[in-house]
Every structure is written in C-alpha cells, then in structure tokens.
PDB file of C-alpha atoms and ligand atoms in Angstrom:
ATOM      1  CA  MET A   1     -14.166  23.280   0.222  1.00  0.00           C
ATOM      2  CA  SER A   2     -15.358  21.836   3.667  1.00  0.00           C
ATOM      3  CA  LYS A   3     -13.508  21.682   6.619  1.00  0.00           C
ATOM      4  CA  GLU A   4     -12.470  18.022   7.687  1.00  0.00           C
ATOM      5  CA  SER A   5     -13.026  16.760  11.045  1.00  0.00           C
ATOM      6  CA  THR A   6      -9.347  15.242  11.777  1.00  0.00           C
ATOM      7  CA  SER A   7     -11.170  12.042  12.351  1.00  0.00           C
ATOM      8  CA  ASP A   8     -11.758  11.648   8.362  1.00  0.00           C
ATOM      9  CA  VAL A   9      -8.006  11.120   8.248  1.00  0.00           C
ATOM     10  CA  MET A  10      -6.463   7.870   8.971  1.00  0.00           C
ATOM     11  CA  LEU A  11      -2.795   9.005   7.907  1.00  0.00           C
ATOM     12  CA  ASP A  12      -1.420  12.425   8.257  1.00  0.00           C
ATOM     13  CA  CYS A  13       2.272  13.082   7.501  1.00  0.00           C
ATOM     14  CA  TYR A  14       3.283  16.253   8.927  1.00  0.00           C
ATOM     15  CA  GLU A  15       6.164  18.222   7.576  1.00  0.00           C
ATOM     16  CA  VAL A  16       8.132  15.029   6.850  1.00  0.00           C
ATOM     17  CA  SER A  17      11.565  16.064   5.591  1.00  0.00           C
ATOM     18  CA  LYS A  18      14.625  13.409   4.900  1.00  0.00           C
ATOM     19  CA  ASN A  19      18.218  14.424   4.400  1.00  0.00           C
ATOM     20  CA  PHE A  20      20.305  11.923   2.923  1.00  0.00           C
ATOM     21  CA  GLY A  21      23.580  13.334   3.339  1.00  0.00           C
ATOM     22  CA  GLY A  22      23.303  16.428   1.516  1.00  0.00           C
ATOM     23  CA  LEU A  23      20.329  15.489  -0.568  1.00  0.00           C
ATOM     24  CA  GLN A  24      17.197  16.979   0.497  1.00  0.00           C
ATOM     25  CA  ALA A  25      14.554  13.816  -0.635  1.00  0.00           C
ATOM     26  CA  LEU A  26      11.607  15.295   1.221  1.00  0.00           C
ATOM     27  CA  ASN A  27      11.256  18.853   2.125  1.00  0.00           C
ATOM     28  CA  ASP A  28       8.317  19.207   4.185  1.00  0.00           C
ATOM     29  CA  VAL A  29       5.681  17.118   2.880  1.00  0.00           C
ATOM     30  CA  ASN A  30       2.314  17.412   4.184  1.00  0.00           C
ATOM     31  CA  LEU A  31       0.341  13.882   3.067  1.00  0.00           C
ATOM     32  CA  LYS A  32      -3.300  13.218   4.542  1.00  0.00           C
ATOM     33  CA  VAL A  33      -5.185  10.411   3.517  1.00  0.00           C
ATOM     34  CA  LYS A  34      -8.740   9.799   4.347  1.00  0.00           C
ATOM     35  CA  HIS A  35     -10.356   6.730   5.484  1.00  0.00           C
ATOM     36  CA  ASN A  36     -11.668   4.451   2.646  1.00  0.00           C
ATOM     37  CA  THR A  37     -10.132   6.182  -0.006  1.00  0.00           C
ATOM     38  CA  ILE A  38      -7.235   5.291  -2.728  1.00  0.00           C
ATOM     39  CA  HIS A  39      -4.891   8.099  -2.543  1.00  0.00           C
ATOM     40  CA  SER A  40      -2.087   8.074  -5.168  1.00  0.00           C
ATOM     41  CA  LEU A  41       1.377   9.632  -4.716  1.00  0.00           C
ATOM     42  CA  ILE A  42       2.957  10.354  -8.313  1.00  0.00           C
ATOM     43  CA  GLY A  43       6.207  12.013  -9.438  1.00  0.00           C
ATOM     44  CA  PRO A  44       9.069  11.832 -11.744  1.00  0.00           C
ATOM     45  CA  ASN A  45      11.849   9.448 -10.708  1.00  0.00           C
ATOM     46  CA  GLY A  46      13.843   9.923  -7.752  1.00  0.00           C
ATOM     47  CA  ALA A  47      10.953  12.482  -6.578  1.00  0.00           C
ATOM     48  CA  GLY A  48      10.904  11.072  -2.919  1.00  0.00           C
ATOM     49  CA  LYS A  49       8.004   8.541  -3.249  1.00  0.00           C
ATOM     50  CA  SER A  50       9.867   5.270  -2.252  1.00  0.00           C
ATOM     51  CA  THR A  51      11.415   7.427   0.518  1.00  0.00           C
ATOM     52  CA  LEU A  52       8.081   8.843   1.971  1.00  0.00           C
ATOM     53  CA  LEU A  53       6.215   5.232   2.137  1.00  0.00           C
ATOM     54  CA  ASN A  54       9.487   4.229   4.047  1.00  0.00           C
ATOM     55  CA  VAL A  55       9.253   6.971   6.695  1.00  0.00           C
ATOM     56  CA  ILE A  56       5.350   5.970   6.825  1.00  0.00           C
ATOM     57  CA  THR A  57       6.348   2.262   7.899  1.00  0.00           C
ATOM     58  CA  GLY A  58       8.930   2.736  10.049  1.00  0.00           C
ATOM     59  CA  MET A  59      12.223   1.497   7.684  1.00  0.00           C
ATOM     60  CA  ILE A  60      13.312   5.354   7.791  1.00  0.00           C
ATOM     61  CA  THR A  61      13.526   8.120  10.532  1.00  0.00           C
ATOM     62  CA  PRO A  62      12.716  11.428   8.876  1.00  0.00           C
ATOM     63  CA  THR A  63      14.994  14.353   9.764  1.00  0.00           C
ATOM     64  CA  HIS A  64      12.168  16.235  10.663  1.00  0.00           C
ATOM     65  CA  GLY A  65       8.358  16.015  11.134  1.00  0.00           C
ATOM     66  CA  SER A  66       5.641  13.394  12.615  1.00  0.00           C
ATOM     67  CA  VAL A  67       3.554  10.813  11.086  1.00  0.00           C
ATOM     68  CA  VAL A  68       0.011   9.666  12.559  1.00  0.00           C
ATOM     69  CA  PHE A  69      -1.473   6.742  11.884  1.00  0.00           C
ATOM     70  CA  ASP A  70      -5.230   5.666  13.202  1.00  0.00           C
ATOM     71  CA  ASP A  71      -4.956   9.264  15.568  1.00  0.00           C
ATOM     72  CA  LYS A  72      -1.180   6.949  16.941  1.00  0.00           C
ATOM     73  CA  PRO A  73       2.184   8.664  16.567  1.00  0.00           C
ATOM     74  CA  MET A  74       4.448   6.436  14.416  1.00  0.00           C
ATOM     75  CA  LEU A  75       7.867   7.851  14.374  1.00  0.00           C
ATOM     76  CA  ASP A  76       9.004   6.495  17.715  1.00  0.00           C
ATOM     77  CA  LEU A  77       7.570   2.737  16.486  1.00  0.00           C
ATOM     78  CA  SER A  78       9.692  -0.350  14.870  1.00  0.00           C
ATOM     79  CA  PRO A  79       8.421  -1.362  11.227  1.00  0.00           C
ATOM     80  CA  HIS A  80       7.113  -4.234  12.930  1.00  0.00           C
ATOM     81  CA  GLU A  81       4.959  -2.455  15.771  1.00  0.00           C
ATOM     82  CA  ILE A  82       3.508  -0.306  12.569  1.00  0.00           C
ATOM     83  CA  ASN A  83       2.560  -3.405  10.973  1.00  0.00           C
ATOM     84  CA  GLN A  84       1.021  -4.506  13.783  1.00  0.00           C
ATOM     85  CA  LEU A  85      -1.352  -1.247  14.365  1.00  0.00           C
ATOM     86  CA  GLY A  86      -2.559  -1.973  10.637  1.00  0.00           C
ATOM     87  CA  LEU A  87      -0.429  -0.347   8.417  1.00  0.00           C
ATOM     88  CA  ALA A  88       1.037  -3.200   5.578  1.00  0.00           C
ATOM     89  CA  LYS A  89       3.139  -2.517   2.940  1.00  0.00           C
ATOM     90  CA  VAL A  90       2.556  -4.626  -0.069  1.00  0.00           C
ATOM     91  CA  PHE A  91       5.190  -5.806  -2.898  1.00  0.00           C
ATOM     92  CA  GLN A  92       7.921  -4.987  -0.521  1.00  0.00           C
ATOM     93  CA  THR A  93       9.694  -8.269   0.461  1.00  0.00           C
ATOM     94  CA  PRO A  94       7.017 -11.009  -0.387  1.00  0.00           C
ATOM     95  CA  ALA A  95       7.669 -13.707   2.221  1.00  0.00           C
ATOM     96  CA  ILE A  96       6.161 -16.345   0.140  1.00  0.00           C
ATOM     97  CA  PHE A  97       7.203 -19.989   0.727  1.00  0.00           C
ATOM     98  CA  PRO A  98       7.215 -21.697  -2.672  1.00  0.00           C
ATOM     99  CA  GLU A  99       7.379 -25.135  -1.544  1.00  0.00           C
ATOM    100  CA  MET A 100       4.513 -24.467   0.470  1.00  0.00           C
ATOM    101  CA  THR A 101       0.742 -24.982  -0.513  1.00  0.00           C
ATOM    102  CA  LEU A 102      -1.052 -21.322  -1.199  1.00  0.00           C
ATOM    103  CA  ILE A 103      -3.126 -22.364   1.853  1.00  0.00           C
ATOM    104  CA  LYS A 104      -0.007 -22.468   3.935  1.00  0.00           C
ATOM    105  CA  ASN A 105       1.356 -19.599   2.889  1.00  0.00           C
ATOM    106  CA  VAL A 106      -1.532 -17.563   4.062  1.00  0.00           C
ATOM    107  CA  CYS A 107      -2.054 -19.357   7.278  1.00  0.00           C
ATOM    108  CA  ILE A 108       1.330 -18.325   8.819  1.00  0.00           C
ATOM    109  CA  PRO A 109       0.524 -14.672   9.064  1.00  0.00           C
ATOM    110  CA  ALA A 110      -3.304 -15.307   9.749  1.00  0.00           C
ATOM    111  CA  LEU A 111      -1.978 -17.433  12.706  1.00  0.00           C
ATOM    112  CA  ALA A 112       0.732 -14.689  13.592  1.00  0.00           C
ATOM    113  CA  ALA A 113      -1.777 -11.975  13.115  1.00  0.00           C
ATOM    114  CA  ARG A 114      -4.166 -13.600  15.416  1.00  0.00           C
ATOM    115  CA  ASP A 115      -1.733 -14.007  18.167  1.00  0.00           C
ATOM    116  CA  GLY A 116      -0.304 -10.680  17.758  1.00  0.00           C
ATOM    117  CA  ALA A 117      -3.981  -9.257  17.829  1.00  0.00           C
ATOM    118  CA  PHE A 118      -4.855 -11.366  20.832  1.00  0.00           C
ATOM    119  CA  LYS A 119      -2.747  -9.484  22.900  1.00  0.00           C
ATOM    120  CA  LEU A 120      -3.951  -5.824  21.231  1.00  0.00           C
ATOM    121  CA  ASN A 121      -7.520  -6.971  21.788  1.00  0.00           C
ATOM    122  CA  MET A 122      -8.668  -5.892  18.209  1.00  0.00           C
ATOM    123  CA  PHE A 123      -8.959  -9.134  16.632  1.00  0.00           C
ATOM    124  CA  GLN A 124     -12.697  -9.534  15.289  1.00  0.00           C
ATOM    125  CA  LYS A 125     -13.113 -11.854  12.284  1.00  0.00           C
ATOM    126  CA  ALA A 126     -10.771 -14.330  11.911  1.00  0.00           C
ATOM    127  CA  GLY A 127     -10.767 -15.031  15.616  1.00  0.00           C
ATOM    128  CA  MET A 128     -14.536 -16.945  15.420  1.00  0.00           C
ATOM    129  CA  LYS A 129     -13.470 -19.201  12.625  1.00  0.00           C
ATOM    130  CA  SER A 130     -10.784 -21.487  11.855  1.00  0.00           C
ATOM    131  CA  ILE A 131      -7.886 -19.998  10.672  1.00  0.00           C
ATOM    132  CA  GLU A 132      -7.876 -22.335   7.574  1.00  0.00           C
ATOM    133  CA  SER A 133     -10.922 -21.092   6.281  1.00  0.00           C
ATOM    134  CA  PHE A 134     -10.077 -17.926   7.294  1.00  0.00           C
ATOM    135  CA  ALA A 135      -7.181 -18.831   4.707  1.00  0.00           C
ATOM    136  CA  GLU A 136      -9.251 -19.702   2.222  1.00  0.00           C
ATOM    137  CA  GLU A 137     -11.510 -17.005   2.293  1.00  0.00           C
ATOM    138  CA  THR A 138      -8.640 -14.544   1.932  1.00  0.00           C
ATOM    139  CA  LEU A 139      -7.092 -16.791  -1.462  1.00  0.00           C
ATOM    140  CA  GLU A 140     -10.497 -16.289  -2.830  1.00  0.00           C
ATOM    141  CA  GLU A 141     -10.856 -12.695  -2.450  1.00  0.00           C
ATOM    142  CA  VAL A 142      -7.673 -12.285  -4.321  1.00  0.00           C
ATOM    143  CA  GLY A 143      -8.789 -14.798  -7.051  1.00  0.00           C
ATOM    144  CA  LEU A 144      -6.824 -17.718  -5.892  1.00  0.00           C
ATOM    145  CA  LYS A 145      -9.799 -20.050  -4.677  1.00  0.00           C
ATOM    146  CA  ASP A 146      -8.701 -22.729  -7.316  1.00  0.00           C
ATOM    147  CA  SER A 147      -5.303 -23.418  -6.646  1.00  0.00           C
ATOM    148  CA  VAL A 148      -5.084 -23.254  -2.536  1.00  0.00           C
ATOM    149  CA  HIS A 149      -3.709 -26.710  -2.371  1.00  0.00           C
ATOM    150  CA  LYS A 150      -0.837 -25.814  -5.256  1.00  0.00           C
ATOM    151  CA  GLU A 151       2.698 -25.321  -4.162  1.00  0.00           C
ATOM    152  CA  ALA A 152       3.588 -21.439  -4.836  1.00  0.00           C
ATOM    153  CA  ARG A 153       6.287 -22.281  -6.970  1.00  0.00           C
ATOM    154  CA  PHE A 154       3.789 -23.066  -9.399  1.00  0.00           C
ATOM    155  CA  LEU A 155       1.823 -20.042  -9.725  1.00  0.00           C
ATOM    156  CA  SER A 156       2.401 -17.585 -12.638  1.00  0.00           C
ATOM    157  CA  ARG A 157       3.875 -13.905 -11.985  1.00  0.00           C
ATOM    158  CA  GLY A 158       0.948 -12.274 -11.921  1.00  0.00           C
ATOM    159  CA  ASP A 159      -0.703 -15.019  -9.184  1.00  0.00           C
ATOM    160  CA  LYS A 160       2.254 -14.788  -7.458  1.00  0.00           C
ATOM    161  CA  ARG A 161       1.467 -10.985  -7.025  1.00  0.00           C
ATOM    162  CA  ARG A 162      -1.742 -12.166  -5.582  1.00  0.00           C
ATOM    163  CA  LEU A 163      -0.268 -14.217  -3.332  1.00  0.00           C
ATOM    164  CA  GLU A 164       1.470 -11.706  -2.013  1.00  0.00           C
ATOM    165  CA  LEU A 165      -1.499  -9.212  -1.472  1.00  0.00           C
ATOM    166  CA  ALA A 166      -3.383 -12.319   0.202  1.00  0.00           C
ATOM    167  CA  ILE A 167      -0.240 -12.766   2.513  1.00  0.00           C
ATOM    168  CA  CYS A 168      -1.090  -9.331   3.489  1.00  0.00           C
ATOM    169  CA  LEU A 169      -4.323  -9.212   3.800  1.00  0.00           C
ATOM    170  CA  ALA A 170      -4.115 -12.229   6.192  1.00  0.00           C
ATOM    171  CA  HIS A 171      -2.515  -9.835   8.404  1.00  0.00           C
ATOM    172  CA  ARG A 172      -5.888  -7.724   8.064  1.00  0.00           C
ATOM    173  CA  PRO A 173      -4.519  -4.517   7.717  1.00  0.00           C
ATOM    174  CA  LYS A 174      -6.365  -1.245   8.138  1.00  0.00           C
ATOM    175  CA  MET A 175      -4.376   0.662   5.030  1.00  0.00           C
ATOM    176  CA  LEU A 176      -2.148  -0.808   2.510  1.00  0.00           C
ATOM    177  CA  LEU A 177       0.802   0.830   0.815  1.00  0.00           C
ATOM    178  CA  LEU A 178       1.608  -0.194  -2.449  1.00  0.00           C
ATOM    179  CA  ASP A 179       4.847   0.747  -4.111  1.00  0.00           C
ATOM    180  CA  GLU A 180       4.535   0.276  -7.951  1.00  0.00           C
ATOM    181  CA  PRO A 181       2.239  -2.928  -7.927  1.00  0.00           C
ATOM    182  CA  THR A 182       1.860  -3.085 -11.659  1.00  0.00           C
ATOM    183  CA  ALA A 183       5.478  -2.540 -12.390  1.00  0.00           C
ATOM    184  CA  GLY A 184       6.851  -4.996 -15.116  1.00  0.00           C
ATOM    185  CA  MET A 185       3.374  -6.495 -15.666  1.00  0.00           C
ATOM    186  CA  ALA A 186       1.762  -7.516 -18.957  1.00  0.00           C
ATOM    187  CA  ARG A 187      -1.164  -5.161 -19.879  1.00  0.00           C
ATOM    188  CA  HIS A 188      -3.951  -7.663 -18.771  1.00  0.00           C
ATOM    189  CA  GLU A 189      -2.127  -8.438 -15.739  1.00  0.00           C
ATOM    190  CA  THR A 190      -2.322  -4.884 -14.861  1.00  0.00           C
ATOM    191  CA  GLU A 191      -6.058  -4.686 -15.763  1.00  0.00           C
ATOM    192  CA  ASN A 192      -6.327  -7.482 -13.448  1.00  0.00           C
ATOM    193  CA  THR A 193      -4.628  -5.686 -10.778  1.00  0.00           C
ATOM    194  CA  ILE A 194      -6.838  -2.543 -10.952  1.00  0.00           C
ATOM    195  CA  LEU A 195     -10.227  -4.549 -10.823  1.00  0.00           C
ATOM    196  CA  LEU A 196      -8.981  -6.383  -7.831  1.00  0.00           C
ATOM    197  CA  LEU A 197      -7.771  -3.451  -5.869  1.00  0.00           C
ATOM    198  CA  ARG A 198     -10.708  -1.782  -6.699  1.00  0.00           C
ATOM    199  CA  LYS A 199     -12.304  -4.196  -5.195  1.00  0.00           C
ATOM    200  CA  ILE A 200     -10.442  -4.297  -2.284  1.00  0.00           C
ATOM    201  CA  ALA A 201     -10.856  -0.958  -1.681  1.00  0.00           C
ATOM    202  CA  ASP A 202     -14.905  -1.474  -2.064  1.00  0.00           C
ATOM    203  CA  ARG A 203     -14.643  -3.429   1.006  1.00  0.00           C
ATOM    204  CA  GLY A 204     -13.219  -0.794   2.926  1.00  0.00           C
ATOM    205  CA  MET A 205      -9.709  -0.888   2.790  1.00  0.00           C
ATOM    206  CA  THR A 206      -7.650   2.392   2.810  1.00  0.00           C
ATOM    207  CA  MET A 207      -4.494   2.641   0.470  1.00  0.00           C
ATOM    208  CA  VAL A 208      -1.826   4.766  -0.649  1.00  0.00           C
ATOM    209  CA  ILE A 209      -0.224   3.820  -3.940  1.00  0.00           C
ATOM    210  CA  VAL A 210       3.099   5.007  -5.764  1.00  0.00           C
ATOM    211  CA  GLU A 211       2.506   4.464  -9.234  1.00  0.00           C
ATOM    212  CA  HIS A 212       4.127   4.872 -12.502  1.00  0.00           C
ATOM    213  CA  ASP A 213       1.260   3.487 -15.207  1.00  0.00           C
ATOM    214  CA  MET A 214      -1.205   6.645 -15.303  1.00  0.00           C
ATOM    215  CA  ASN A 215      -4.006   4.385 -16.525  1.00  0.00           C
ATOM    216  CA  VAL A 216      -3.627   2.845 -12.868  1.00  0.00           C
ATOM    217  CA  VAL A 217      -3.492   5.800 -11.479  1.00  0.00           C
ATOM    218  CA  PHE A 218      -6.209   7.515 -13.296  1.00  0.00           C
ATOM    219  CA  ALA A 219      -8.501   4.269 -12.729  1.00  0.00           C
ATOM    220  CA  LEU A 220      -7.891   3.895  -9.177  1.00  0.00           C
ATOM    221  CA  SER A 221      -7.448   7.282  -7.303  1.00  0.00           C
ATOM    222  CA  GLU A 222      -9.806   9.489  -5.527  1.00  0.00           C
ATOM    223  CA  THR A 223      -7.105  11.494  -4.781  1.00  0.00           C
ATOM    224  CA  ILE A 224      -3.483  12.041  -6.512  1.00  0.00           C
ATOM    225  CA  SER A 225      -0.328  13.690  -4.821  1.00  0.00           C
ATOM    226  CA  VAL A 226       2.196  14.702  -6.686  1.00  0.00           C
ATOM    227  CA  LEU A 227       5.614  14.779  -5.697  1.00  0.00           C
ATOM    228  CA  ALA A 228       8.650  16.543  -7.674  1.00  0.00           C
ATOM    229  CA  GLN A 229      12.277  16.842  -5.956  1.00  0.00           C
ATOM    230  CA  GLY A 230      11.097  16.324  -2.565  1.00  0.00           C
ATOM    231  CA  THR A 231       8.055  18.424  -2.596  1.00  0.00           C
ATOM    232  CA  ILE A 232       4.415  18.106  -3.286  1.00  0.00           C
ATOM    233  CA  ILE A 233       3.864  20.241  -6.016  1.00  0.00           C
ATOM    234  CA  ALA A 234      -0.005  19.440  -6.509  1.00  0.00           C
ATOM    235  CA  GLU A 235      -2.934  17.545  -5.063  1.00  0.00           C
ATOM    236  CA  GLY A 236      -6.735  17.068  -6.329  1.00  0.00           C
ATOM    237  CA  THR A 237      -8.745  14.673  -7.906  1.00  0.00           C
ATOM    238  CA  PRO A 238      -7.516  12.881 -11.284  1.00  0.00           C
ATOM    239  CA  ASP A 239      -9.064  15.574 -13.365  1.00  0.00           C
ATOM    240  CA  GLU A 240      -7.368  18.487 -11.340  1.00  0.00           C
ATOM    241  CA  VAL A 241      -4.089  16.843 -11.432  1.00  0.00           C
ATOM    242  CA  LYS A 242      -4.068  15.991 -15.159  1.00  0.00           C
ATOM    243  CA  GLY A 243      -4.427  19.196 -16.554  1.00  0.00           C
ATOM    244  CA  ASN A 244      -1.989  20.827 -13.798  1.00  0.00           C
ATOM    245  CA  PRO A 245       0.710  23.089 -15.758  1.00  0.00           C
ATOM    246  CA  LYS A 246       2.792  22.052 -12.821  1.00  0.00           C
ATOM    247  CA  VAL A 247       2.721  18.649 -13.060  1.00  0.00           C
ATOM    248  CA  ILE A 248       2.940  18.579 -16.695  1.00  0.00           C
ATOM    249  CA  GLU A 249       6.358  20.725 -16.122  1.00  0.00           C
ATOM    250  CA  ALA A 250       7.393  18.210 -13.482  1.00  0.00           C
ATOM    251  CA  TYR A 251       7.138  15.433 -16.064  1.00  0.00           C
ATOM    252  CA  LEU A 252       9.082  16.744 -18.994  1.00  0.00           C
ATOM    253  CA  GLY A 253      11.930  14.907 -19.686  1.00  0.00           C
ATOM    254  CA  GLU A 254      10.662  11.807 -18.207  1.00  0.00           C
ATOM    255  CA  GLU A 255      11.300   8.947 -20.504  1.00  0.00           C
ATOM    256  CA  GLN A 256       8.102   7.971 -22.502  1.00  0.00           C
ATOM    257  CA  GLU A 257       7.195   4.513 -22.388  1.00  0.00           C
TER     258      GLU A 257
HETATM  259  N1  ADP B   1      19.150   5.412   1.084  1.00  0.00           N
HETATM  260  C1  ADP B   1      19.448   6.562   0.493  1.00  0.00           C
HETATM  261  N2  ADP B   1      20.521   6.889   0.754  1.00  0.00           N
HETATM  262  C2  ADP B   1      20.750   8.290  -0.210  1.00  0.00           C
HETATM  263  N3  ADP B   1      20.015   8.903  -1.446  1.00  0.00           N
HETATM  264  C3  ADP B   1      19.182   7.845  -1.236  1.00  0.00           C
HETATM  265  C4  ADP B   1      18.441   6.931  -0.376  1.00  0.00           C
HETATM  266  N4  ADP B   1      17.355   6.815  -1.070  1.00  0.00           N
HETATM  267  C5  ADP B   1      16.995   7.629  -1.915  1.00  0.00           C
HETATM  268  N5  ADP B   1      17.912   8.153  -1.768  1.00  0.00           N
HETATM  269  C6  ADP B   1      17.681   9.370  -3.007  1.00  0.00           C
HETATM  270  O1  ADP B   1      16.633  10.120  -2.746  1.00  0.00           O
HETATM  271  C7  ADP B   1      16.306  10.559  -3.850  1.00  0.00           C
HETATM  272  C8  ADP B   1      14.662  10.012  -3.879  1.00  0.00           C
HETATM  273  O2  ADP B   1      14.213   8.740  -3.982  1.00  0.00           O
HETATM  274  P1  ADP B   1      13.348   7.561  -3.843  1.00  0.00           P
HETATM  275  O3  ADP B   1      12.369   8.177  -2.677  1.00  0.00           O
HETATM  276  O4  ADP B   1      13.440   6.235  -3.923  1.00  0.00           O
HETATM  277  O5  ADP B   1      12.406   8.222  -5.374  1.00  0.00           O
HETATM  278  P2  ADP B   1      11.367   7.687  -5.945  1.00  0.00           P
HETATM  279  O6  ADP B   1      10.665   6.605  -5.403  1.00  0.00           O
HETATM  280  O7  ADP B   1      10.424   9.205  -5.905  1.00  0.00           O
HETATM  281  O8  ADP B   1      11.724   7.344  -7.499  1.00  0.00           O
HETATM  282  C9  ADP B   1      16.643  10.001  -4.861  1.00  0.00           C
HETATM  283  O9  ADP B   1      17.416  11.029  -5.190  1.00  0.00           O
HETATM  284  C10 ADP B   1      17.532   8.993  -4.507  1.00  0.00           C
HETATM  285  O10 ADP B   1      18.891   8.642  -5.059  1.00  0.00           O
HETATM  286 MG1   MG B   2      10.623   4.636  -5.801  1.00  0.00          MG
END
C-alpha cells in the first residue's frame, strides 16, 4: 500500500468518541475520506453512523477526538460555519418552500451562498453569472430542467429529493454527506438516485454516504467503512468488504429485506 500524503485526505476524523450517558455510541473512530471519492459508511442499526455524521457537521460535540475538513479543524465551529466551509449534509432538514417555484427555491440558497462566499473570497462560478441562470443550471444538473417554473408542492416524492439536492448544491459545497439517500424509495427511484449521485461525483464532488441498501453502496462506493457498536471493524473496496467475516457477523441478526 502506498503512503498517502495528507493532502489526499479531505476529511479526517481522528479517534472520535461519543458517549450518551452510559452508552458509548462511538469509540475511537478513525475515518479518512479522500478527495473525489464516494466513501460509504455502513453498519447495523444503532452502530453510530448518524452520530458520526452529526459530529462531522457540528451538530454533536464528541466526547473525544478531532475532525479536520479541508485542512481546517472543525470542532470549535458551529454547524453553520462548517456548512459555509463547504461541508453539506443532504436530506437532513430539507428547506423546501412548497408554494414557491423550483427556481426560487434554488435562488435563495444560491444568493445566501454568494453573499457568504464573497466574504470568504472563495466563490468562483456563480459570481460571474446571474443567480437565476446558476439556479437553472443546478436544477438541470439534478434532472429538473423541465420543472423550473413549477411550484415545489407539485413534485413527486422522488423529484422533491432531487430539489433538496439542488438546494444543497446551490451552496457549492466541496463535500456532501448523505444519510440514507434512498430510504423509502421505490426501486426505479433508487436506480435514478444512483445515476444522479454518480454523475455529481464524476463532476468532482466528494461524498460520504450512509446507506442501508447494499445495491446502492456497492454500485457507488470506492471505499466502504463498516461501523459496528461504535467501532470501525472493516474498511476497503466493495470486494474487500463483501467477504469479510467480521462484516458478515456484524450483520447477522439484522432483519433481511
Ligand atoms: N441523542 C442521543 N441520545 C442518546 N442516545 C443516542 C442519541 N443519538 C443516538 N443515540 C444512541 O447511539 C447509538 C448510535 O445511534 P445512531 O448513530 O443513530 O446509529 P445508526 O445511525 O448507525 O443507526 C444508538 O444506540 C442510539 O440509540
Ligand atoms: Mg442512522
């Protein structure tokens, strides 16, 4: 195995632990996510996956450990500040305005991002063109080009998810965190989501995906980390993780679909 330089790593969780009262939800978790990869986090229910995402986004303060994103320490920052630095969680609290058109829904975060980014001097693309055409482009990216003037409330459930993703992308994040992006979706919607996430990743987005559906995980991930009872028990490519006896054991007793 080659030794990586630290600059390959976009997100570095180091010895992250979290206790809830007597319960150790995370126990010295080390997770390194490289630039331009899709890295999945899997594990049985209650393993600590959502807790780890919440630590990364600043929603939860860990009992121990550190999180570095894009070479900056995150732990003293608020969730808003972390978001402004380019780390966005998708499908968390979708701020969709149902009575507004899709384009307006996307213009609002695009404007907020532009104003915040001018201050931080890191905005590149949208500063040069009108916010509206930027929003249109973002909607096109998620496959909603034909619905830009529709009110959001008329969208199907799958398309609402796409809009949420567009709203998130309008912030121009550097990394997306997705907690169960296909939960509750029908098979064809899941397939569409896989294609969409792959397309966004191919344009240079780094992603961390927590996902239950193994078809999604294996279709998308370069690297998979397996969490069980707050500890990373395995990590590797889909093929490496698939046959790992520790992983199979961790999933025994999990209810099958
Ligand atoms: N806010 C909380 N207070 C107390 N216990 C919590 C809290 N959040 C999660 N837990 C517990 O921590 C463990 C990990 O939960 P979670 O991170 O949601 O797991 P996963 O997302 O892998 O299913 C579980 O036992 C859960 O009950
Ligand atoms: Mg969870």
